[in-house]
XYZ file of N, CA and C in Angstrom:
663
model
N -142.685 -55.028 -56.294
C -142.286 -55.369 -57.664
C -140.897 -54.802 -57.982
N -140.678 -53.510 -57.653
C -139.384 -52.894 -57.943
C -138.273 -53.550 -57.140
N -138.574 -53.960 -55.915
C -137.573 -54.646 -55.092
C -137.140 -55.936 -55.759
N -138.096 -56.650 -56.356
C -137.780 -57.894 -57.066
C -136.898 -57.615 -58.274
N -137.223 -56.568 -59.023
C -136.428 -56.201 -60.201
C -135.005 -55.855 -59.794
N -134.848 -55.069 -58.725
C -133.507 -54.701 -58.258
C -132.728 -55.933 -57.835
N -133.413 -56.907 -57.256
C -132.754 -58.155 -56.879
C -132.242 -58.907 -58.092
N -133.028 -58.911 -59.174
C -132.585 -59.560 -60.414
C -131.353 -58.857 -60.976
N -131.368 -57.534 -60.959
C -130.253 -56.764 -61.515
C -128.974 -57.000 -60.718
N -129.089 -57.070 -59.403
C -127.883 -57.248 -58.576
C -127.349 -58.670 -58.619
N -128.163 -59.626 -59.125
C -127.737 -61.020 -59.316
C -127.208 -61.614 -58.014
N -125.950 -62.080 -58.000
C -125.417 -62.784 -56.835
C -124.635 -61.867 -55.901
N -124.815 -60.581 -56.034
C -124.155 -59.654 -55.111
C -124.953 -59.578 -53.809
N -124.234 -59.394 -52.730
C -124.898 -59.240 -51.434
C -125.630 -57.898 -51.378
N -126.772 -57.918 -50.717
C -127.569 -56.714 -50.549
C -127.710 -56.395 -49.061
N -127.842 -55.126 -48.775
C -128.059 -54.686 -47.393
C -129.561 -54.680 -47.134
N -130.013 -55.570 -46.235
C -131.446 -55.713 -45.955
C -131.693 -55.595 -44.455
N -131.537 -54.407 -43.959
C -131.775 -54.143 -42.540
C -132.475 -52.800 -42.383
N -133.223 -52.682 -41.282
C -133.868 -51.410 -40.919
C -134.706 -50.819 -42.054
N -135.358 -51.692 -42.797
C -136.236 -51.230 -43.860
C -135.553 -50.944 -45.182
N -134.238 -51.130 -45.261
C -133.500 -50.897 -46.507
C -133.345 -52.199 -47.291
N -133.259 -52.058 -48.594
C -132.917 -53.181 -49.469
C -132.075 -52.601 -50.603
N -130.766 -52.500 -50.354
C -129.861 -51.827 -51.281
C -128.783 -52.771 -51.788
N -128.357 -52.532 -53.028
C -127.226 -53.269 -53.603
C -125.960 -52.686 -52.986
N -125.620 -53.179 -51.809
C -124.581 -52.556 -50.995
C -124.070 -53.570 -49.983
N -122.755 -53.589 -49.775
C -122.163 -54.514 -48.803
C -120.982 -53.851 -48.111
N -120.837 -54.122 -46.827
C -119.673 -53.653 -46.077
C -118.531 -54.642 -46.292
N -117.474 -54.200 -46.974
C -116.295 -55.039 -47.156
C -115.464 -55.012 -45.869
N -115.324 -53.837 -45.299
C -114.776 -53.633 -43.959
C -115.761 -52.714 -43.231
N -115.549 -52.515 -41.942
C -116.449 -51.623 -41.207
C -116.462 -50.211 -41.789
N -115.361 -49.820 -42.442
C -115.264 -48.457 -42.990
C -115.154 -48.423 -44.512
N -115.452 -49.544 -45.166
C -115.398 -49.613 -46.633
C -116.685 -50.250 -47.152
N -117.417 -49.507 -47.974
C -118.652 -49.999 -48.583
C -118.445 -50.163 -50.084
N -118.939 -51.276 -50.626
C -119.029 -51.462 -52.080
C -120.507 -51.420 -52.433
N -120.858 -50.662 -53.450
C -122.281 -50.556 -53.784
C -122.485 -50.278 -55.267
N -123.707 -50.553 -55.728
C -124.089 -50.174 -57.075
C -124.301 -48.677 -57.149
N -124.332 -48.146 -58.340
C -124.419 -46.695 -58.525
C -125.723 -46.127 -57.972
N -125.642 -45.043 -57.193
C -126.855 -44.325 -56.795
C -127.455 -43.667 -58.039
N -128.725 -43.914 -58.290
C -129.305 -43.504 -59.575
C -130.633 -42.784 -59.385
N -130.987 -42.008 -60.407
C -132.237 -41.259 -60.401
C -133.037 -41.605 -61.650
N -134.274 -41.150 -61.685
C -135.107 -41.356 -62.859
C -135.371 -42.826 -63.127
N -135.418 -43.185 -64.402
C -135.719 -44.561 -64.791
C -134.680 -45.536 -64.261
N -133.399 -45.136 -64.302
C -132.327 -46.021 -63.828
C -132.503 -46.343 -62.350
N -133.021 -45.399 -61.587
C -133.245 -45.618 -60.165
C -134.319 -46.650 -59.874
N -135.091 -47.029 -60.887
C -136.116 -48.047 -60.694
C -135.511 -49.436 -60.540
N -134.325 -49.652 -61.135
C -133.725 -50.982 -61.034
C -132.331 -50.978 -60.410
N -131.791 -49.791 -60.111
C -130.537 -49.717 -59.363
C -130.804 -49.020 -58.028
N -129.751 -48.719 -57.289
C -129.941 -48.070 -55.990
C -130.573 -46.690 -56.157
N -131.751 -46.450 -55.596
C -132.344 -45.108 -55.690
C -131.482 -44.090 -54.942
N -131.186 -42.993 -55.588
C -130.326 -41.968 -55.008
C -130.807 -41.543 -53.618
N -132.103 -41.250 -53.492
C -132.640 -40.744 -52.227
C -132.447 -41.740 -51.090
N -132.577 -43.021 -51.393
C -132.430 -44.028 -50.333
C -130.972 -44.198 -49.921
N -130.058 -44.074 -50.876
C -128.631 -44.143 -50.536
C -128.251 -42.937 -49.676
N -128.736 -41.765 -50.050
C -128.479 -40.558 -49.256
C -128.970 -40.743 -47.822
N -130.193 -41.218 -47.679
C -130.802 -41.417 -46.360
C -130.022 -42.452 -45.557
N -129.644 -43.543 -46.216
C -128.902 -44.614 -45.539
C -127.577 -44.102 -44.982
N -126.808 -43.407 -45.811
C -125.491 -42.934 -45.383
C -125.598 -41.910 -44.256
N -126.576 -41.025 -44.348
C -126.741 -40.021 -43.286
C -127.193 -40.662 -41.982
N -128.106 -41.613 -42.059
C -128.598 -42.271 -40.848
C -127.519 -43.125 -40.195
N -126.780 -43.843 -41.015
C -125.792 -44.786 -40.479
C -124.498 -44.111 -40.064
N -124.091 -43.063 -40.795
C -122.752 -42.498 -40.587
C -122.738 -40.999 -40.324
N -123.889 -40.354 -40.405
C -123.972 -38.943 -40.065
C -123.424 -38.038 -41.158
N -123.907 -36.813 -41.166
C -123.436 -35.834 -42.149
C -121.945 -35.582 -41.953
N -121.198 -35.709 -43.018
C -119.753 -35.499 -42.939
C -118.979 -36.727 -42.522
N -119.688 -37.806 -42.204
C -119.005 -39.022 -41.766
C -118.764 -40.023 -42.872
N -118.994 -39.608 -44.104
C -118.790 -40.519 -45.229
C -118.307 -39.741 -46.446
N -117.666 -40.454 -47.352
C -117.282 -39.896 -48.652
C -117.665 -40.903 -49.718
N -118.357 -40.456 -50.747
C -118.770 -41.326 -51.848
C -117.742 -41.223 -52.970
N -117.259 -42.373 -53.424
C -116.257 -42.435 -54.493
C -116.920 -42.981 -55.754
N -117.001 -42.146 -56.788
C -117.617 -42.525 -58.051
C -116.525 -42.918 -59.045
N -116.539 -44.179 -59.481
C -115.538 -44.684 -60.426
C -116.049 -44.694 -61.863
N -117.283 -44.268 -62.085
C -117.892 -44.345 -63.416
C -117.361 -43.258 -64.347
N -117.040 -43.659 -65.559
C -116.708 -42.685 -66.601
C -117.933 -42.386 -67.461
N -118.991 -43.200 -67.307
C -120.199 -43.025 -68.102
C -120.971 -41.786 -67.647
N -121.382 -40.989 -68.604
C -122.129 -39.761 -68.309
C -123.427 -40.069 -67.563
N -124.030 -41.209 -67.871
C -125.315 -41.568 -67.263
C -125.222 -41.741 -65.751
N -124.018 -42.000 -65.254
C -123.865 -42.238 -63.812
C -123.089 -41.118 -63.125
N -123.032 -39.971 -63.785
C -122.455 -38.781 -63.154
C -123.564 -38.068 -62.385
N -123.208 -37.394 -61.312
C -124.190 -36.623 -60.556
C -123.495 -35.440 -59.902
N -124.293 -34.464 -59.503
C -123.748 -33.249 -58.898
C -123.127 -33.572 -57.541
N -121.989 -32.945 -57.225
C -121.330 -33.206 -55.940
C -122.215 -32.947 -54.728
N -123.179 -32.020 -54.853
C -124.013 -31.686 -53.693
C -124.986 -32.801 -53.323
N -125.071 -33.845 -54.134
C -125.968 -34.953 -53.812
C -125.549 -35.651 -52.515
N -124.255 -35.591 -52.207
C -123.749 -36.193 -50.973
C -122.861 -35.178 -50.261
N -122.578 -35.444 -48.988
C -121.740 -34.543 -48.203
C -120.359 -34.383 -48.838
N -119.765 -35.512 -49.244
C -118.449 -35.485 -49.894
C -118.470 -36.468 -51.053
N -117.942 -36.022 -52.196
C -117.858 -36.871 -53.389
C -116.465 -36.741 -53.982
N -115.874 -37.867 -54.351
C -114.579 -37.872 -55.041
C -114.720 -38.733 -56.291
N -114.206 -38.251 -57.405
C -114.333 -38.960 -58.681
C -112.984 -39.512 -59.132
N -112.958 -40.811 -59.410
C -111.766 -41.475 -59.952
C -112.227 -42.360 -61.117
N -112.629 -41.741 -62.246
C -113.303 -42.485 -63.307
C -112.373 -43.286 -64.216
N -112.863 -44.458 -64.610
C -112.263 -45.221 -65.709
C -113.349 -46.107 -66.305
N -113.114 -46.604 -67.519
C -114.160 -47.269 -68.289
C -114.513 -48.653 -67.751
N -115.771 -49.029 -67.978
C -116.280 -50.334 -67.562
C -115.497 -51.460 -68.241
N -115.234 -52.518 -67.498
C -114.511 -53.709 -67.962
C -113.044 -53.433 -68.295
N -112.564 -52.241 -67.931
C -111.176 -51.877 -68.208
C -110.398 -51.784 -66.898
N -109.113 -51.460 -67.015
C -108.276 -51.280 -65.826
C -107.833 -49.819 -65.744
N -107.650 -49.306 -64.539
C -107.228 -47.913 -64.387
C -105.714 -47.793 -64.449
N -105.174 -46.622 -64.732
C -103.724 -46.421 -64.625
C -103.285 -46.639 -63.179
N -102.067 -47.127 -63.007
C -101.547 -47.328 -61.654
C -101.565 -46.024 -60.860
N -101.312 -44.915 -61.547
C -101.304 -43.620 -60.856
C -102.687 -43.270 -60.306
N -103.754 -43.686 -61.016
C -105.111 -43.426 -60.538
C -105.406 -44.269 -59.298
N -104.962 -45.528 -59.317
C -105.144 -46.387 -58.142
C -104.440 -45.787 -56.939
N -103.200 -45.342 -57.145
C -102.424 -44.784 -56.034
C -103.092 -43.526 -55.478
N -103.560 -42.659 -56.368
C -104.232 -41.431 -55.927
C -105.509 -41.757 -55.156
N -106.248 -42.753 -55.630
C -107.467 -43.193 -54.941
C -107.143 -43.711 -53.547
N -106.157 -44.590 -53.453
C -105.789 -45.175 -52.159
C -105.346 -44.098 -51.174
N -104.569 -43.150 -51.646
C -104.104 -42.065 -50.773
C -105.277 -41.209 -50.295
N -106.241 -40.955 -51.189
C -107.404 -40.140 -50.821
C -108.250 -40.856 -49.768
N -108.539 -42.134 -50.005
C -109.336 -42.909 -49.046
C -108.635 -42.966 -47.692
N -107.342 -43.242 -47.721
C -106.576 -43.370 -46.479
C -106.589 -42.058 -45.690
N -106.437 -40.961 -46.396
C -106.445 -39.639 -45.745
C -107.823 -39.334 -45.162
N -108.870 -39.613 -45.929
C -110.222 -39.345 -45.442
C -110.527 -40.159 -44.188
N -110.220 -41.443 -44.210
C -110.524 -42.295 -43.059
C -109.686 -41.918 -41.841
N -108.451 -41.486 -42.081
C -107.598 -41.059 -40.967
C -108.139 -39.785 -40.319
N -108.702 -38.905 -41.134
C -109.227 -37.635 -40.627
C -110.639 -37.759 -40.065
N -111.296 -38.895 -40.351
C -112.674 -39.099 -39.890
C -112.794 -40.468 -39.216
N -112.290 -40.604 -38.004
C -112.422 -41.879 -37.276
C -113.904 -42.262 -37.165
N -114.199 -43.493 -37.516
C -115.591 -43.925 -37.524
C -116.305 -43.619 -38.825
N -115.614 -42.930 -39.749
C -116.200 -42.611 -41.044
C -116.158 -43.803 -41.986
N -116.756 -43.634 -43.152
C -116.815 -44.727 -44.122
C -116.588 -44.190 -45.531
N -115.901 -44.987 -46.348
C -115.728 -44.700 -47.771
C -116.706 -45.585 -48.536
N -117.656 -44.967 -49.235
C -118.660 -45.693 -50.013
C -118.265 -45.632 -51.483
N -117.895 -46.770 -52.034
C -117.261 -46.821 -53.359
C -118.191 -47.516 -54.353
N -118.350 -46.924 -55.520
C -119.236 -47.544 -56.503
C -118.744 -47.308 -57.925
N -119.096 -48.255 -58.797
C -119.035 -48.054 -60.245
C -120.486 -48.179 -60.711
N -120.748 -48.815 -61.826
C -122.136 -48.974 -62.257
C -122.821 -50.073 -61.450
N -122.262 -51.282 -61.522
C -122.839 -52.414 -60.794
C -122.221 -52.601 -59.413
N -121.099 -51.921 -59.169
C -120.471 -52.032 -57.854
C -119.764 -53.349 -57.633
N -119.127 -53.876 -58.691
C -118.452 -55.162 -58.534
C -117.051 -55.167 -59.125
N -116.906 -55.007 -60.458
C -115.601 -55.120 -61.104
C -114.663 -53.961 -60.819
N -115.022 -52.774 -61.314
C -114.181 -51.597 -61.067
C -114.076 -51.301 -59.571
N -115.203 -51.428 -58.894
C -115.206 -51.223 -57.444
C -114.284 -52.224 -56.769
N -114.303 -53.458 -57.256
C -113.460 -54.505 -56.684
C -111.978 -54.233 -56.852
N -111.579 -53.752 -58.028
C -110.166 -53.415 -58.243
C -109.701 -52.401 -57.208
N -110.447 -51.317 -57.083
C -110.007 -50.218 -56.221
C -110.038 -50.603 -54.745
N -111.078 -51.310 -54.333
C -111.146 -51.717 -52.925
C -110.057 -52.721 -52.601
N -109.850 -53.699 -53.477
C -108.821 -54.709 -53.234
C -107.442 -54.064 -53.170
N -107.184 -53.129 -54.065
C -105.895 -52.424 -54.025
C -105.758 -51.616 -52.738
N -106.864 -51.027 -52.282
C -106.782 -50.280 -51.023
C -106.507 -51.209 -49.846
N -107.078 -52.392 -49.849
C -106.811 -53.359 -48.776
C -105.322 -53.698 -48.711
N -104.691 -53.754 -49.881
C -103.245 -54.016 -49.933
C -102.477 -52.770 -49.500
N -102.869 -51.622 -50.020
C -102.206 -50.353 -49.693
C -102.222 -50.095 -48.190
N -103.355 -50.360 -47.550
C -103.517 -50.046 -46.130
C -102.946 -51.117 -45.207
N -102.393 -52.186 -45.801
C -101.745 -53.214 -44.995
C -102.669 -54.290 -44.463
N -103.935 -54.291 -44.908
C -104.857 -55.346 -44.476
C -104.432 -56.701 -45.051
N -103.897 -56.669 -46.264
C -103.412 -57.880 -46.927
C -102.107 -57.567 -47.635
N -101.251 -58.566 -47.719
C -100.040 -58.457 -48.527
C -100.154 -59.304 -49.782
N -100.881 -60.409 -49.674
C -101.057 -61.324 -50.802
C -102.266 -60.875 -51.630
N -102.074 -60.510 -52.905
C -103.188 -60.066 -53.744
C -104.312 -61.097 -53.840
N -103.956 -62.380 -53.896
C -104.970 -63.426 -54.011
C -105.877 -63.457 -52.790
N -105.286 -63.304 -51.631
C -106.085 -63.292 -50.408
C -107.009 -62.076 -50.370
N -106.505 -60.940 -50.826
C -107.330 -59.728 -50.867
C -108.493 -59.899 -51.845
N -108.230 -60.485 -53.005
C -109.276 -60.728 -54.000
C -110.336 -61.678 -53.463
N -109.900 -62.746 -52.804
C -110.838 -63.726 -52.247
C -111.681 -63.111 -51.133
N -111.048 -62.283 -50.316
C -111.769 -61.622 -49.227
C -112.858 -60.713 -49.788
N -112.504 -59.930 -50.794
C -113.494 -59.049 -51.422
C -114.642 -59.859 -52.010
N -114.309 -60.936 -52.718
C -115.331 -61.763 -53.361
C -116.306 -62.331 -52.332
N -115.784 -62.773 -51.211
C -116.631 -63.352 -50.166
C -117.548 -62.298 -49.538
N -117.021 -61.103 -49.338
C -117.799 -60.057 -48.678
C -118.802 -59.384 -49.621
N -118.516 -59.412 -50.921
C -119.383 -58.703 -51.879
C -120.427 -59.607 -52.507
N -120.141 -60.904 -52.651
C -121.039 -61.791 -53.382
C -121.396 -63.028 -52.565
N -122.460 -63.693 -53.009
C -122.869 -64.951 -52.379
C -122.145 -66.149 -52.975
N -121.668 -66.014 -54.203
C -121.065 -67.157 -54.890
C -119.541 -67.079 -54.975
N -118.934 -66.094 -54.313
C -117.472 -65.996 -54.317
C -116.883 -65.508 -55.625
N -117.721 -64.917 -56.487
C -117.237 -64.404 -57.769
C -117.245 -62.880 -57.714
N -116.140 -62.323 -57.250
C -116.035 -60.874 -57.108
C -115.592 -60.230 -58.402
N -114.280 -60.126 -58.590
C -113.733 -59.630 -59.860
C -113.598 -60.825 -60.791
N -114.353 -60.841 -61.872
C -114.334 -61.985 -62.791
C -113.573 -61.694 -64.079
N -113.153 -60.461 -64.273
C -112.367 -60.070 -65.439
C -110.894 -60.390 -65.162
N -110.303 -61.274 -65.978
C -108.931 -61.738 -65.725
C -107.924 -60.594 -65.733
N -108.095 -59.638 -66.638
C -107.139 -58.528 -66.705
C -107.252 -57.644 -65.469
N -108.460 -57.506 -64.925
C -108.630 -56.722 -63.706
C -107.974 -57.421 -62.518
N -108.106 -58.737 -62.451
C -107.433 -59.498 -61.387
C -105.921 -59.332 -61.476
N -105.385 -59.468 -62.686
C -103.936 -59.336 -62.870
C -103.462 -57.951 -62.453
N -104.291 -56.950 -62.714
C -103.883 -55.581 -62.394
C -103.737 -55.366 -60.895
N -104.541 -56.057 -60.113
C -104.376 -55.996 -58.658
C -103.001 -56.541 -58.283
N -102.586 -57.610 -58.938
C -101.254 -58.186 -58.685
C -100.162 -57.212 -59.120
N -100.360 -56.558 -60.271
C -99.372 -55.578 -60.737
C -99.230 -54.442 -59.721
N -100.374 -53.980 -59.215
C -100.326 -52.872 -58.249
C -99.596 -53.291 -56.975
N -99.847 -54.497 -56.511
C -99.172 -54.978 -55.297
C -97.664 -54.991 -55.498
N -97.230 -55.395 -56.690
C -95.791 -55.402 -56.985
C -95.249 -53.982 -57.072
N -95.994 -53.120 -57.756
C -95.550 -51.732 -57.918
C -95.489 -51.016 -56.576
N -96.428 -51.345 -55.692
C -96.486 -50.667 -54.396
C -95.226 -50.911 -53.578
N -94.688 -52.106 -53.706
C -93.471 -52.432 -52.947
C -92.289 -51.582 -53.405
N -92.332 -51.125 -54.669
C -91.224 -50.322 -55.198
C -91.616 -48.860 -55.389
N -92.806 -48.482 -54.884
C -93.300 -47.122 -55.103
C -92.437 -46.124 -54.339
N -91.954 -45.071 -55.005
C -91.107 -44.091 -54.302
C -91.899 -43.347 -53.237
N -91.279 -43.148 -52.095
C -91.941 -42.427 -51.013
C -92.017 -40.940 -51.350
N -93.178 -40.352 -51.121
C -93.352 -38.927 -51.413
C -92.680 -38.086 -50.331
N -91.997 -37.023 -50.782
C -91.356 -36.098 -49.850
C -91.772 -34.673 -50.181
N -91.920 -33.881 -49.152
C -92.198 -32.456 -49.345
C -90.871 -31.709 -49.344
N -90.605 -30.964 -50.405
C -89.359 -30.198 -50.493
C -89.694 -28.726 -50.706
N -88.817 -27.863 -50.260
C -89.003 -26.420 -50.401
C -87.898 -25.865 -51.295
N -88.295 -25.208 -52.381
C -87.337 -24.569 -53.284
C -86.917 -23.241 -52.669
N -85.665 -23.147 -52.279
C -85.181 -21.942 -51.603
C -84.475 -20.977 -52.547
N -83.803 -21.512 -53.551
C -83.111 -20.615 -54.480
C -82.842 -21.339 -55.790
N -82.613 -20.563 -56.827
C -82.245 -21.084 -58.145
C -80.996 -20.343 -58.596
N -79.962 -21.078 -58.948
C -78.708 -20.454 -59.394
C -78.414 -20.891 -60.823
N -78.128 -19.931 -61.681
C -77.835 -20.225 -63.080
C -76.500 -19.607 -63.458
N -75.802 -20.272 -64.340
C -74.516 -19.748 -64.806
C -74.399 -19.954 -66.309
N -73.496 -19.210 -66.929
C -73.272 -19.357 -68.368
C -74.370 -18.770 -69.215
N -75.076 -17.768 -68.696
C -76.171 -17.155 -69.448
C -75.792 -15.734 -69.880
N -74.688 -15.601 -70.583
C -74.205 -14.276 -70.994
C -75.156 -13.563 -71.945
N -75.992 -14.352 -72.632
C -76.871 -13.749 -73.634
C -77.963 -12.873 -73.030
N -78.190 -12.948 -71.715
C -79.244 -12.110 -71.140
C -78.710 -10.747 -70.695
N -77.415 -10.526 -70.894
C -76.839 -9.211 -70.582
C -76.369 -8.553 -71.867
N -76.039 -7.292 -71.808
C -75.539 -6.599 -72.998
C -76.646 -5.948 -73.792
N -76.290 -5.524 -75.007
C -77.186 -4.721 -75.830
C -78.433 -5.485 -76.259
N -78.273 -6.730 -76.705
C -79.403 -7.505 -77.224
C -79.860 -8.561 -76.209
N -80.022 -8.131 -75.000
C -80.364 -9.117 -73.975
C -81.800 -9.626 -74.150
N -81.994 -10.867 -73.763
C -83.319 -11.474 -73.822
C -84.014 -11.389 -72.466
N -85.113 -12.115 -72.358
C -85.891 -12.143 -71.112
C -85.925 -13.582 -70.607
N -85.550 -13.776 -69.377
C -85.558 -15.106 -68.768
C -86.807 -15.251 -67.903
N -87.587 -16.294 -68.172
C -88.811 -16.546 -67.406
C -88.685 -17.900 -66.721
N -88.935 -17.940 -65.433
C -88.887 -19.183 -64.662
C -90.288 -19.477 -64.145
N -90.800 -20.635 -64.508
C -92.144 -21.006 -64.067
C -92.073 -22.263 -63.200
N -92.812 -22.265 -62.121
C -92.907 -23.444 -61.253
C -94.358 -23.897 -61.239
N -94.570 -25.185 -61.314
C -95.929 -25.699 -61.245
C -95.932 -27.009 -60.465
N -97.035 -27.321 -59.780
C -97.084 -28.571 -59.015
C -97.110 -29.764 -59.949
N -96.533 -30.867 -59.502
C -96.528 -32.079 -60.334
C -97.881 -32.755 -60.271
């Protein structure tokens, strides 16, 4: 009965039905998973049960071989980091678009994790595992060089995530993938620099009888 209910909730999204599992989950790439939120309590009755997602990831990818990315800003879908081996949070609201800086930070994190864990997988979810998840995965496909054309990336995601080819259906979310692709081409390359010295001139007020105090603070950007 619960399996039937979960099928109704997932609608036209592809489900993983192998080795005794029936989860709202699909492999977009061999190392990229899109899935509905792992849930507990009453919510777990109609969404992905937390315990089964934990078991699936450990069996398929081993302890330490996966990182779960939670995109939910809703308190109801927050969970303790210890629920999985690795958890990264990049939250933004349902049916909305994330800041470009959040997309870039997400893409860099996923890319770094996968580079450091050959054979590992990034398991990405929002509430239903379709709209917000689709934005971030599609942008990562562009970031990582799998696609250059945003439309092709969107279509690829839609085909891999759903049965009816309707992946990201929010027009503003689709446009944002295009904006990110454009921004990425002009994104400044990050450089590591070392501050070796600071030289100041024309500060006569810090000497003499009524001298002040000069404080220099450095903080990461």
